[in-house]
């Protein structure tokens, strides 16, 4: 082999080594980022579930149906309590 071929082989070997090292580092960083994204997604789902519960509570208290339902629940709970205790309040 002449000198030009050796220079070309060394250049390509060094380039391959650099790209291999960069690929390994990039893969390691990508794995770390995906773990952080997974944590963020889980936290977001928890926040969305909590917000849904709050909306349901507010909707139940502000609508007429919710108010009637709460009074009906209190009335039925009072009747059940009277039956269990055997006395009237």
mmCIF file of N, CA, C and O in Angstrom:
data_model
loop_
_atom_site.group_PDB
_atom_site.id
_atom_site.type_symbol
_atom_site.label_atom_id
_atom_site.label_comp_id
_atom_site.label_asym_id
_atom_site.label_seq_id
_atom_site.Cartn_x
_atom_site.Cartn_y
_atom_site.Cartn_z
ATOM 1 N N UNK A 1 0.847 -1.178 0.000
ATOM 2 C CA UNK A 1 0.000 0.000 0.000
ATOM 3 C C UNK A 1 0.893 1.241 0.000
ATOM 4 O O UNK A 1 1.915 1.279 0.663
ATOM 5 N N UNK A 2 0.424 2.219 -0.696
ATOM 6 C CA UNK A 2 1.222 3.438 -0.693
ATOM 7 C C UNK A 2 0.722 4.377 0.401
ATOM 8 O O UNK A 2 -0.240 4.094 1.119
ATOM 9 N N UNK A 3 1.347 5.500 0.534
ATOM 10 C CA UNK A 3 1.103 6.429 1.642
ATOM 11 C C UNK A 3 -0.329 6.985 1.579
ATOM 12 O O UNK A 3 -0.977 7.142 2.621
ATOM 13 N N UNK A 4 -0.837 7.271 0.426
ATOM 14 C CA UNK A 4 -2.188 7.840 0.295
ATOM 15 C C UNK A 4 -3.238 6.870 0.825
ATOM 16 O O UNK A 4 -4.203 7.276 1.493
ATOM 17 N N UNK A 5 -3.068 5.592 0.560
ATOM 18 C CA UNK A 5 -4.025 4.603 1.058
ATOM 19 C C UNK A 5 -3.972 4.505 2.579
ATOM 20 O O UNK A 5 -5.000 4.374 3.240
ATOM 21 N N UNK A 6 -2.758 4.545 3.156
ATOM 22 C CA UNK A 6 -2.623 4.491 4.614
ATOM 23 C C UNK A 6 -3.282 5.715 5.260
ATOM 24 O O UNK A 6 -3.951 5.609 6.292
ATOM 25 N N UNK A 7 -3.089 6.863 4.671
ATOM 26 C CA UNK A 7 -3.685 8.085 5.223
ATOM 27 C C UNK A 7 -5.216 7.982 5.166
ATOM 28 O O UNK A 7 -5.908 8.335 6.118
ATOM 29 N N UNK A 8 -5.733 7.479 4.070
ATOM 30 C CA UNK A 8 -7.176 7.312 3.926
ATOM 31 C C UNK A 8 -7.731 6.313 4.937
ATOM 32 O O UNK A 8 -8.769 6.549 5.565
ATOM 33 N N UNK A 9 -7.055 5.193 5.158
ATOM 34 C CA UNK A 9 -7.493 4.187 6.129
ATOM 35 C C UNK A 9 -7.463 4.756 7.543
ATOM 36 O O UNK A 9 -8.397 4.563 8.333
ATOM 37 N N UNK A 10 -6.413 5.483 7.887
ATOM 38 C CA UNK A 10 -6.321 6.084 9.232
ATOM 39 C C UNK A 10 -7.410 7.127 9.415
ATOM 40 O O UNK A 10 -8.072 7.179 10.469
ATOM 41 N N UNK A 11 -7.642 7.966 8.415
ATOM 42 C CA UNK A 11 -8.685 8.988 8.496
ATOM 43 C C UNK A 11 -10.060 8.361 8.700
ATOM 44 O O UNK A 11 -10.836 8.796 9.564
ATOM 45 N N UNK A 12 -10.360 7.336 7.933
ATOM 46 C CA UNK A 12 -11.660 6.673 8.073
ATOM 47 C C UNK A 12 -11.787 5.945 9.406
ATOM 48 O O UNK A 12 -12.866 5.928 10.016
ATOM 49 N N UNK A 13 -10.723 5.363 9.905
ATOM 50 C CA UNK A 13 -10.754 4.684 11.202
ATOM 51 C C UNK A 13 -10.996 5.675 12.330
ATOM 52 O O UNK A 13 -11.783 5.414 13.255
ATOM 53 N N UNK A 14 -10.349 6.811 12.277
ATOM 54 C CA UNK A 14 -10.542 7.845 13.305
ATOM 55 C C UNK A 14 -11.970 8.381 13.231
ATOM 56 O O UNK A 14 -12.620 8.582 14.273
ATOM 57 N N UNK A 15 -12.490 8.609 12.054
ATOM 58 C CA UNK A 15 -13.859 9.100 11.897
ATOM 59 C C UNK A 15 -14.858 8.083 12.451
ATOM 60 O O UNK A 15 -15.819 8.444 13.139
ATOM 61 N N UNK A 16 -14.633 6.805 12.160
ATOM 62 C CA UNK A 16 -15.511 5.759 12.685
ATOM 63 C C UNK A 16 -15.450 5.719 14.203
ATOM 64 O O UNK A 16 -16.490 5.582 14.867
ATOM 65 N N UNK A 17 -14.252 5.858 14.774
ATOM 66 C CA UNK A 17 -14.106 5.851 16.233
ATOM 67 C C UNK A 17 -14.844 7.030 16.864
ATOM 68 O O UNK A 17 -15.545 6.876 17.869
ATOM 69 N N UNK A 18 -14.728 8.207 16.258
ATOM 70 C CA UNK A 18 -15.397 9.398 16.795
ATOM 71 C C UNK A 18 -16.910 9.215 16.745
ATOM 72 O O UNK A 18 -17.620 9.487 17.721
ATOM 73 N N UNK A 19 -17.438 8.751 15.606
ATOM 74 C CA UNK A 19 -18.880 8.549 15.493
ATOM 75 C C UNK A 19 -19.377 7.457 16.430
ATOM 76 O O UNK A 19 -20.479 7.547 16.977
ATOM 77 N N UNK A 20 -18.582 6.437 16.671
ATOM 78 C CA UNK A 20 -18.962 5.381 17.600
ATOM 79 C C UNK A 20 -19.043 5.919 19.027
ATOM 80 O O UNK A 20 -20.014 5.649 19.749
ATOM 81 N N UNK A 21 -18.063 6.696 19.438
ATOM 82 C CA UNK A 21 -18.071 7.277 20.784
ATOM 83 C C UNK A 21 -19.241 8.248 20.931
ATOM 84 O O UNK A 21 -19.957 8.226 21.945
ATOM 85 N N UNK A 22 -19.456 9.093 19.928
ATOM 86 C CA UNK A 22 -20.591 10.027 19.989
ATOM 87 C C UNK A 22 -21.928 9.288 20.042
ATOM 88 O O UNK A 22 -22.852 9.704 20.751
ATOM 89 N N UNK A 23 -22.042 8.195 19.321
ATOM 90 C CA UNK A 23 -23.273 7.409 19.349
ATOM 91 C C UNK A 23 -23.541 6.799 20.719
ATOM 92 O O UNK A 23 -24.674 6.806 21.202
ATOM 93 N N UNK A 24 -22.503 6.301 21.365
ATOM 94 C CA UNK A 24 -22.659 5.713 22.703
ATOM 95 C C UNK A 24 -23.071 6.786 23.706
ATOM 96 O O UNK A 24 -23.975 6.587 24.527
ATOM 97 N N UNK A 25 -22.416 7.951 23.650
ATOM 98 C CA UNK A 25 -22.763 9.044 24.570
ATOM 99 C C UNK A 25 -24.186 9.516 24.323
ATOM 100 O O UNK A 25 -24.963 9.734 25.265
ATOM 101 N N UNK A 26 -24.552 9.654 23.054
ATOM 102 C CA UNK A 26 -25.913 10.089 22.719
ATOM 103 C C UNK A 26 -26.959 9.085 23.197
ATOM 104 O O UNK A 26 -28.009 9.463 23.725
ATOM 105 N N UNK A 27 -26.677 7.820 23.059
ATOM 106 C CA UNK A 27 -27.601 6.786 23.516
ATOM 107 C C UNK A 27 -27.770 6.831 25.038
ATOM 108 O O UNK A 27 -28.888 6.729 25.550
ATOM 109 N N UNK A 28 -26.678 7.029 25.757
ATOM 110 C CA UNK A 28 -26.754 7.119 27.220
ATOM 111 C C UNK A 28 -27.581 8.334 27.644
ATOM 112 O O UNK A 28 -28.415 8.251 28.556
ATOM 113 N N UNK A 29 -27.356 9.473 26.995
ATOM 114 C CA UNK A 29 -28.135 10.680 27.324
ATOM 115 C C UNK A 29 -29.612 10.491 26.974
ATOM 116 O O UNK A 29 -30.494 10.937 27.704
ATOM 117 N N UNK A 30 -29.889 9.838 25.864
ATOM 118 C CA UNK A 30 -31.269 9.598 25.442
ATOM 119 C C UNK A 30 -32.007 8.715 26.436
ATOM 120 O O UNK A 30 -33.182 8.955 26.739
ATOM 121 N N UNK A 31 -31.343 7.720 26.984
ATOM 122 C CA UNK A 31 -31.964 6.864 28.001
ATOM 123 C C UNK A 31 -32.301 7.682 29.238
ATOM 124 O O UNK A 31 -33.384 7.544 29.825
ATOM 125 N N UNK A 32 -31.396 8.564 29.651
ATOM 126 C CA UNK A 32 -31.659 9.432 30.807
ATOM 127 C C UNK A 32 -32.829 10.368 30.565
ATOM 128 O O UNK A 32 -33.665 10.583 31.447
ATOM 129 N N UNK A 33 -32.901 10.916 29.368
ATOM 130 C CA UNK A 33 -33.994 11.836 29.041
ATOM 131 C C UNK A 33 -35.335 11.104 29.036
ATOM 132 O O UNK A 33 -36.343 11.624 29.525
ATOM 133 N N UNK A 34 -35.361 9.880 28.521
ATOM 134 C CA UNK A 34 -36.629 9.141 28.495
ATOM 135 C C UNK A 34 -37.107 8.804 29.908
ATOM 136 O O UNK A 34 -38.313 8.804 30.162
ATOM 137 N N UNK A 35 -36.186 8.562 30.821
ATOM 138 C CA UNK A 35 -36.593 8.319 32.212
ATOM 139 C C UNK A 35 -37.206 9.559 32.821
ATOM 140 O O UNK A 35 -38.222 9.487 33.538
ATOM 141 N N UNK A 36 -36.619 10.726 32.553
ATOM 142 C CA UNK A 36 -37.164 11.977 33.071
ATOM 143 C C UNK A 36 -38.526 12.282 32.447
ATOM 144 O O UNK A 36 -39.438 12.735 33.134
ATOM 145 N N UNK A 37 -38.670 12.024 31.166
ATOM 146 C CA UNK A 37 -39.948 12.260 30.492
ATOM 147 C C UNK A 37 -41.024 11.355 31.076
ATOM 148 O O UNK A 37 -42.174 11.769 31.261
ATOM 149 N N UNK A 38 -40.664 10.118 31.396
ATOM 150 C CA UNK A 38 -41.630 9.188 31.995
ATOM 151 C C UNK A 38 -42.111 9.719 33.348
ATOM 152 O O UNK A 38 -43.304 9.670 33.648
ATOM 153 N N UNK A 39 -41.186 10.260 34.148
ATOM 154 C CA UNK A 39 -41.578 10.840 35.440
ATOM 155 C C UNK A 39 -42.527 12.019 35.238
ATOM 156 O O UNK A 39 -43.517 12.162 35.970
ATOM 157 N N UNK A 40 -42.235 12.853 34.251
ATOM 158 C CA UNK A 40 -43.070 14.024 33.994
ATOM 159 C C UNK A 40 -44.460 13.602 33.533
ATOM 160 O O UNK A 40 -45.466 14.178 33.952
ATOM 161 N N UNK A 41 -44.538 12.590 32.695
ATOM 162 C CA UNK A 41 -45.834 12.109 32.199
ATOM 163 C C UNK A 41 -46.666 11.540 33.347
ATOM 164 O O UNK A 41 -47.868 11.812 33.460
ATOM 165 N N UNK A 42 -46.043 10.773 34.232
ATOM 166 C CA UNK A 42 -46.764 10.207 35.372
ATOM 167 C C UNK A 42 -47.283 11.323 36.278
ATOM 168 O O UNK A 42 -48.428 11.291 36.736
ATOM 169 N N UNK A 43 -46.443 12.330 36.539
ATOM 170 C CA UNK A 43 -46.863 13.453 37.377
ATOM 171 C C UNK A 43 -48.008 14.216 36.711
ATOM 172 O O UNK A 43 -48.966 14.615 37.379
ATOM 173 N N UNK A 44 -47.942 14.386 35.398
ATOM 174 C CA UNK A 44 -49.011 15.063 34.676
ATOM 175 C C UNK A 44 -50.320 14.305 34.741
ATOM 176 O O UNK A 44 -51.390 14.901 34.857
ATOM 177 N N UNK A 45 -50.250 12.978 34.672
ATOM 178 C CA UNK A 45 -51.463 12.169 34.780
ATOM 179 C C UNK A 45 -52.075 12.301 36.174
ATOM 180 O O UNK A 45 -53.300 12.378 36.317
ATOM 181 N N UNK A 46 -51.226 12.336 37.204
ATOM 182 C CA UNK A 46 -51.742 12.516 38.564
ATOM 183 C C UNK A 46 -52.429 13.876 38.713
ATOM 184 O O UNK A 46 -53.491 13.976 39.327
ATOM 185 N N UNK A 47 -51.819 14.904 38.150
ATOM 186 C CA UNK A 47 -52.412 16.247 38.225
ATOM 187 C C UNK A 47 -53.734 16.277 37.468
ATOM 188 O O UNK A 47 -54.716 16.860 37.941
ATOM 189 N N UNK A 48 -53.793 15.640 36.309
ATOM 190 C CA UNK A 48 -55.036 15.617 35.531
ATOM 191 C C UNK A 48 -56.131 14.871 36.278
ATOM 192 O O UNK A 48 -57.298 15.288 36.261
ATOM 193 N N UNK A 49 -55.793 13.769 36.935
ATOM 194 C CA UNK A 49 -56.788 13.034 37.716
ATOM 195 C C UNK A 49 -57.301 13.883 38.874
ATOM 196 O O UNK A 49 -58.502 13.915 39.151
ATOM 197 N N UNK A 50 -56.400 14.571 39.561
ATOM 198 C CA UNK A 50 -56.814 15.437 40.673
ATOM 199 C C UNK A 50 -57.702 16.569 40.174
ATOM 200 O O UNK A 50 -58.694 16.915 40.821
ATOM 201 N N UNK A 51 -57.342 17.141 39.042
ATOM 202 C CA UNK A 51 -58.160 18.231 38.488
ATOM 203 C C UNK A 51 -59.544 17.714 38.109
ATOM 204 O O UNK A 51 -60.544 18.414 38.302
ATOM 205 N N UNK A 52 -59.614 16.503 37.589
ATOM 206 C CA UNK A 52 -60.911 15.926 37.259
ATOM 207 C C UNK A 52 -61.773 15.723 38.485
ATOM 208 O O UNK A 52 -62.981 15.979 38.458
ATOM 209 N N UNK A 53 -61.164 15.284 39.589
ATOM 210 C CA UNK A 53 -61.906 15.114 40.829
ATOM 211 C C UNK A 53 -62.417 16.457 41.356
ATOM 212 O O UNK A 53 -63.555 16.561 41.829
ATOM 213 N N UNK A 54 -61.581 17.483 41.271
ATOM 214 C CA UNK A 54 -61.992 18.806 41.737
ATOM 215 C C UNK A 54 -63.147 19.323 40.886
ATOM 216 O O UNK A 54 -64.123 19.882 41.409
ATOM 217 N N UNK A 55 -63.059 19.135 39.579
ATOM 218 C CA UNK A 55 -64.141 19.582 38.692
ATOM 219 C C UNK A 55 -65.437 18.851 39.016
ATOM 220 O O UNK A 55 -66.510 19.461 39.044
ATOM 221 N N UNK A 56 -65.349 17.552 39.277
ATOM 222 C CA UNK A 56 -66.554 16.804 39.638
ATOM 223 C C UNK A 56 -67.161 17.333 40.937
ATOM 224 O O UNK A 56 -68.388 17.453 41.049
ATOM 225 N N UNK A 57 -66.327 17.635 41.913
ATOM 226 C CA UNK A 57 -66.832 18.159 43.187
ATOM 227 C C UNK A 57 -67.499 19.516 43.002
ATOM 228 O O UNK A 57 -68.574 19.768 43.538
ATOM 229 N N UNK A 58 -66.843 20.394 42.241
ATOM 230 C CA UNK A 58 -67.412 21.722 42.023
ATOM 231 C C UNK A 58 -68.703 21.615 41.224
ATOM 232 O O UNK A 58 -69.690 22.289 41.523
ATOM 233 N N UNK A 59 -68.726 20.758 40.216
ATOM 234 C CA UNK A 59 -69.926 20.581 39.404
ATOM 235 C C UNK A 59 -71.067 20.053 40.261
ATOM 236 O O UNK A 59 -72.214 20.481 40.123
ATOM 237 N N UNK A 60 -70.758 19.131 41.168
ATOM 238 C CA UNK A 60 -71.793 18.583 42.032
ATOM 239 C C UNK A 60 -72.361 19.609 42.991
ATOM 240 O O UNK A 60 -73.538 19.560 43.345
ATOM 241 N N UNK A 61 -71.545 20.565 43.411
ATOM 242 C CA UNK A 61 -72.012 21.562 44.368
ATOM 243 C C UNK A 61 -72.698 22.750 43.703
ATOM 244 O O UNK A 61 -73.495 23.425 44.333
ATOM 245 N N UNK A 62 -72.395 23.022 42.457
ATOM 246 C CA UNK A 62 -72.966 24.209 41.823
ATOM 247 C C UNK A 62 -74.220 23.928 41.024
ATOM 248 O O UNK A 62 -75.010 24.839 40.797
ATOM 249 N N UNK A 63 -74.419 22.706 40.605
ATOM 250 C CA UNK A 63 -75.621 22.436 39.806
ATOM 251 C C UNK A 63 -76.793 22.111 40.726
ATOM 252 O O UNK A 63 -76.621 21.666 41.856
ATOM 253 N N UNK A 64 -77.985 22.335 40.228
ATOM 254 C CA UNK A 64 -79.192 22.063 41.012
ATOM 255 C C UNK A 64 -79.285 20.579 41.338
ATOM 256 O O UNK A 64 -79.649 20.201 42.447
ATOM 257 N N UNK A 65 -78.925 19.758 40.376
ATOM 258 C CA UNK A 65 -78.977 18.315 40.609
ATOM 259 C C UNK A 65 -78.054 17.893 41.740
ATOM 260 O O UNK A 65 -78.390 17.025 42.539
ATOM 261 N N UNK A 66 -76.883 18.534 41.827
ATOM 262 C CA UNK A 66 -75.955 18.215 42.897
ATOM 263 C C UNK A 66 -76.482 18.609 44.259
ATOM 264 O O UNK A 66 -76.321 17.883 45.242
ATOM 265 N N UNK A 67 -77.124 19.772 44.331
ATOM 266 C CA UNK A 67 -77.694 20.233 45.604
ATOM 267 C C UNK A 67 -78.822 19.299 46.034
ATOM 268 O O UNK A 67 -78.900 18.890 47.199
ATOM 269 N N UNK A 68 -79.718 18.953 45.106
ATOM 270 C CA UNK A 68 -80.814 18.042 45.416
ATOM 271 C C UNK A 68 -80.261 16.685 45.833
ATOM 272 O O UNK A 68 -80.754 16.064 46.789
ATOM 273 N N UNK A 69 -79.234 16.230 45.144
ATOM 274 C CA UNK A 69 -78.638 14.940 45.478
ATOM 275 C C UNK A 69 -78.033 14.953 46.885
ATOM 276 O O UNK A 69 -78.182 14.007 47.645
ATOM 277 N N UNK A 70 -77.353 16.066 47.231
ATOM 278 C CA UNK A 70 -76.760 16.122 48.570
ATOM 279 C C UNK A 70 -77.844 16.134 49.649
ATOM 280 O O UNK A 70 -77.695 15.473 50.688
ATOM 281 N N UNK A 71 -78.949 16.868 49.421
ATOM 282 C CA UNK A 71 -80.047 16.857 50.391
ATOM 283 C C UNK A 71 -80.674 15.466 50.480
ATOM 284 O O UNK A 71 -81.006 14.994 51.573
ATOM 285 N N UNK A 72 -80.857 14.809 49.346
ATOM 286 C CA UNK A 72 -81.443 13.475 49.344
ATOM 287 C C UNK A 72 -80.530 12.492 50.075
ATOM 288 O O UNK A 72 -81.006 11.637 50.834
ATOM 289 N N UNK A 73 -79.228 12.615 49.865
ATOM 290 C CA UNK A 73 -78.289 11.742 50.572
ATOM 291 C C UNK A 73 -78.359 11.963 52.080
ATOM 292 O O UNK A 73 -78.350 11.007 52.860
ATOM 293 N N UNK A 74 -78.422 13.225 52.498
ATOM 294 C CA UNK A 74 -78.512 13.515 53.935
ATOM 295 C C UNK A 74 -79.820 12.966 54.513
ATOM 296 O O UNK A 74 -79.849 12.406 55.606
ATOM 297 N N UNK A 75 -80.924 13.111 53.762
ATOM 298 C CA UNK A 75 -82.220 12.630 54.230
ATOM 299 C C UNK A 75 -82.234 11.111 54.345
ATOM 300 O O UNK A 75 -82.677 10.576 55.361
ATOM 301 N N UNK A 76 -81.708 10.420 53.318
ATOM 302 C CA UNK A 76 -81.705 8.953 53.370
ATOM 303 C C UNK A 76 -80.752 8.452 54.438
ATOM 304 O O UNK A 76 -81.031 7.456 55.104
ATOM 305 N N UNK A 77 -79.625 9.139 54.616
ATOM 306 C CA UNK A 77 -78.697 8.731 55.674
ATOM 307 C C UNK A 77 -79.325 8.922 57.051
ATOM 308 O O UNK A 77 -79.142 8.104 57.946
ATOM 309 N N UNK A 78 -80.115 9.987 57.219
ATOM 310 C CA UNK A 78 -80.777 10.228 58.491
ATOM 311 C C UNK A 78 -81.832 9.151 58.748
ATOM 312 O O UNK A 78 -81.949 8.640 59.860
ATOM 313 N N UNK A 79 -82.594 8.766 57.723
ATOM 314 C CA UNK A 79 -83.607 7.726 57.872
ATOM 315 C C UNK A 79 -82.964 6.386 58.223
ATOM 316 O O UNK A 79 -83.470 5.653 59.071
ATOM 317 N N UNK A 80 -81.854 6.073 57.555
ATOM 318 C CA UNK A 80 -81.163 4.812 57.864
ATOM 319 C C UNK A 80 -80.631 4.823 59.294
ATOM 320 O O UNK A 80 -80.683 3.817 59.999
ATOM 321 N N UNK A 81 -80.147 5.969 59.742
ATOM 322 C CA UNK A 81 -79.621 6.082 61.096
ATOM 323 C C UNK A 81 -80.746 5.906 62.120
ATOM 324 O O UNK A 81 -80.571 5.246 63.145
ATOM 325 N N UNK A 82 -81.923 6.482 61.824
ATOM 326 C CA UNK A 82 -83.071 6.343 62.737
ATOM 327 C C UNK A 82 -83.514 4.883 62.815
ATOM 328 O O UNK A 82 -83.870 4.398 63.887
ATOM 329 N N UNK A 83 -83.490 4.190 61.684
ATOM 330 C CA UNK A 83 -83.882 2.774 61.698
ATOM 331 C C UNK A 83 -82.911 1.951 62.527
ATOM 332 O O UNK A 83 -83.319 1.047 63.250
ATOM 333 N N UNK A 84 -81.639 2.262 62.406
ATOM 334 C CA UNK A 84 -80.642 1.507 63.173
ATOM 335 C C UNK A 84 -80.740 1.799 64.658
ATOM 336 O O UNK A 84 -80.666 0.922 65.496
ATOM 337 N N UNK A 85 -80.905 3.072 64.986
ATOM 338 C CA UNK A 85 -80.933 3.470 66.396
ATOM 339 C C UNK A 85 -82.294 3.250 67.039
ATOM 340 O O UNK A 85 -82.394 3.095 68.260
ATOM 341 N N UNK A 86 -83.340 3.270 66.266
ATOM 342 C CA UNK A 86 -84.685 3.058 66.788
ATOM 343 C C UNK A 86 -85.291 4.290 67.411
ATOM 344 O O UNK A 86 -86.221 4.203 68.191
ATOM 345 N N UNK A 87 -84.765 5.464 67.111
ATOM 346 C CA UNK A 87 -85.326 6.699 67.659
ATOM 347 C C UNK A 87 -85.350 7.771 66.591
ATOM 348 O O UNK A 87 -84.648 7.700 65.607
ATOM 349 N N UNK A 88 -86.193 8.779 66.826
ATOM 350 C CA UNK A 88 -86.327 9.886 65.894
ATOM 351 C C UNK A 88 -85.579 11.091 66.428
ATOM 352 O O UNK A 88 -85.551 11.338 67.615
ATOM 353 N N UNK A 89 -85.020 11.872 65.499
ATOM 354 C CA UNK A 89 -84.331 13.106 65.907
ATOM 355 C C UNK A 89 -85.237 14.277 65.765
ATOM 356 O O UNK A 89 -85.893 14.479 64.834
#
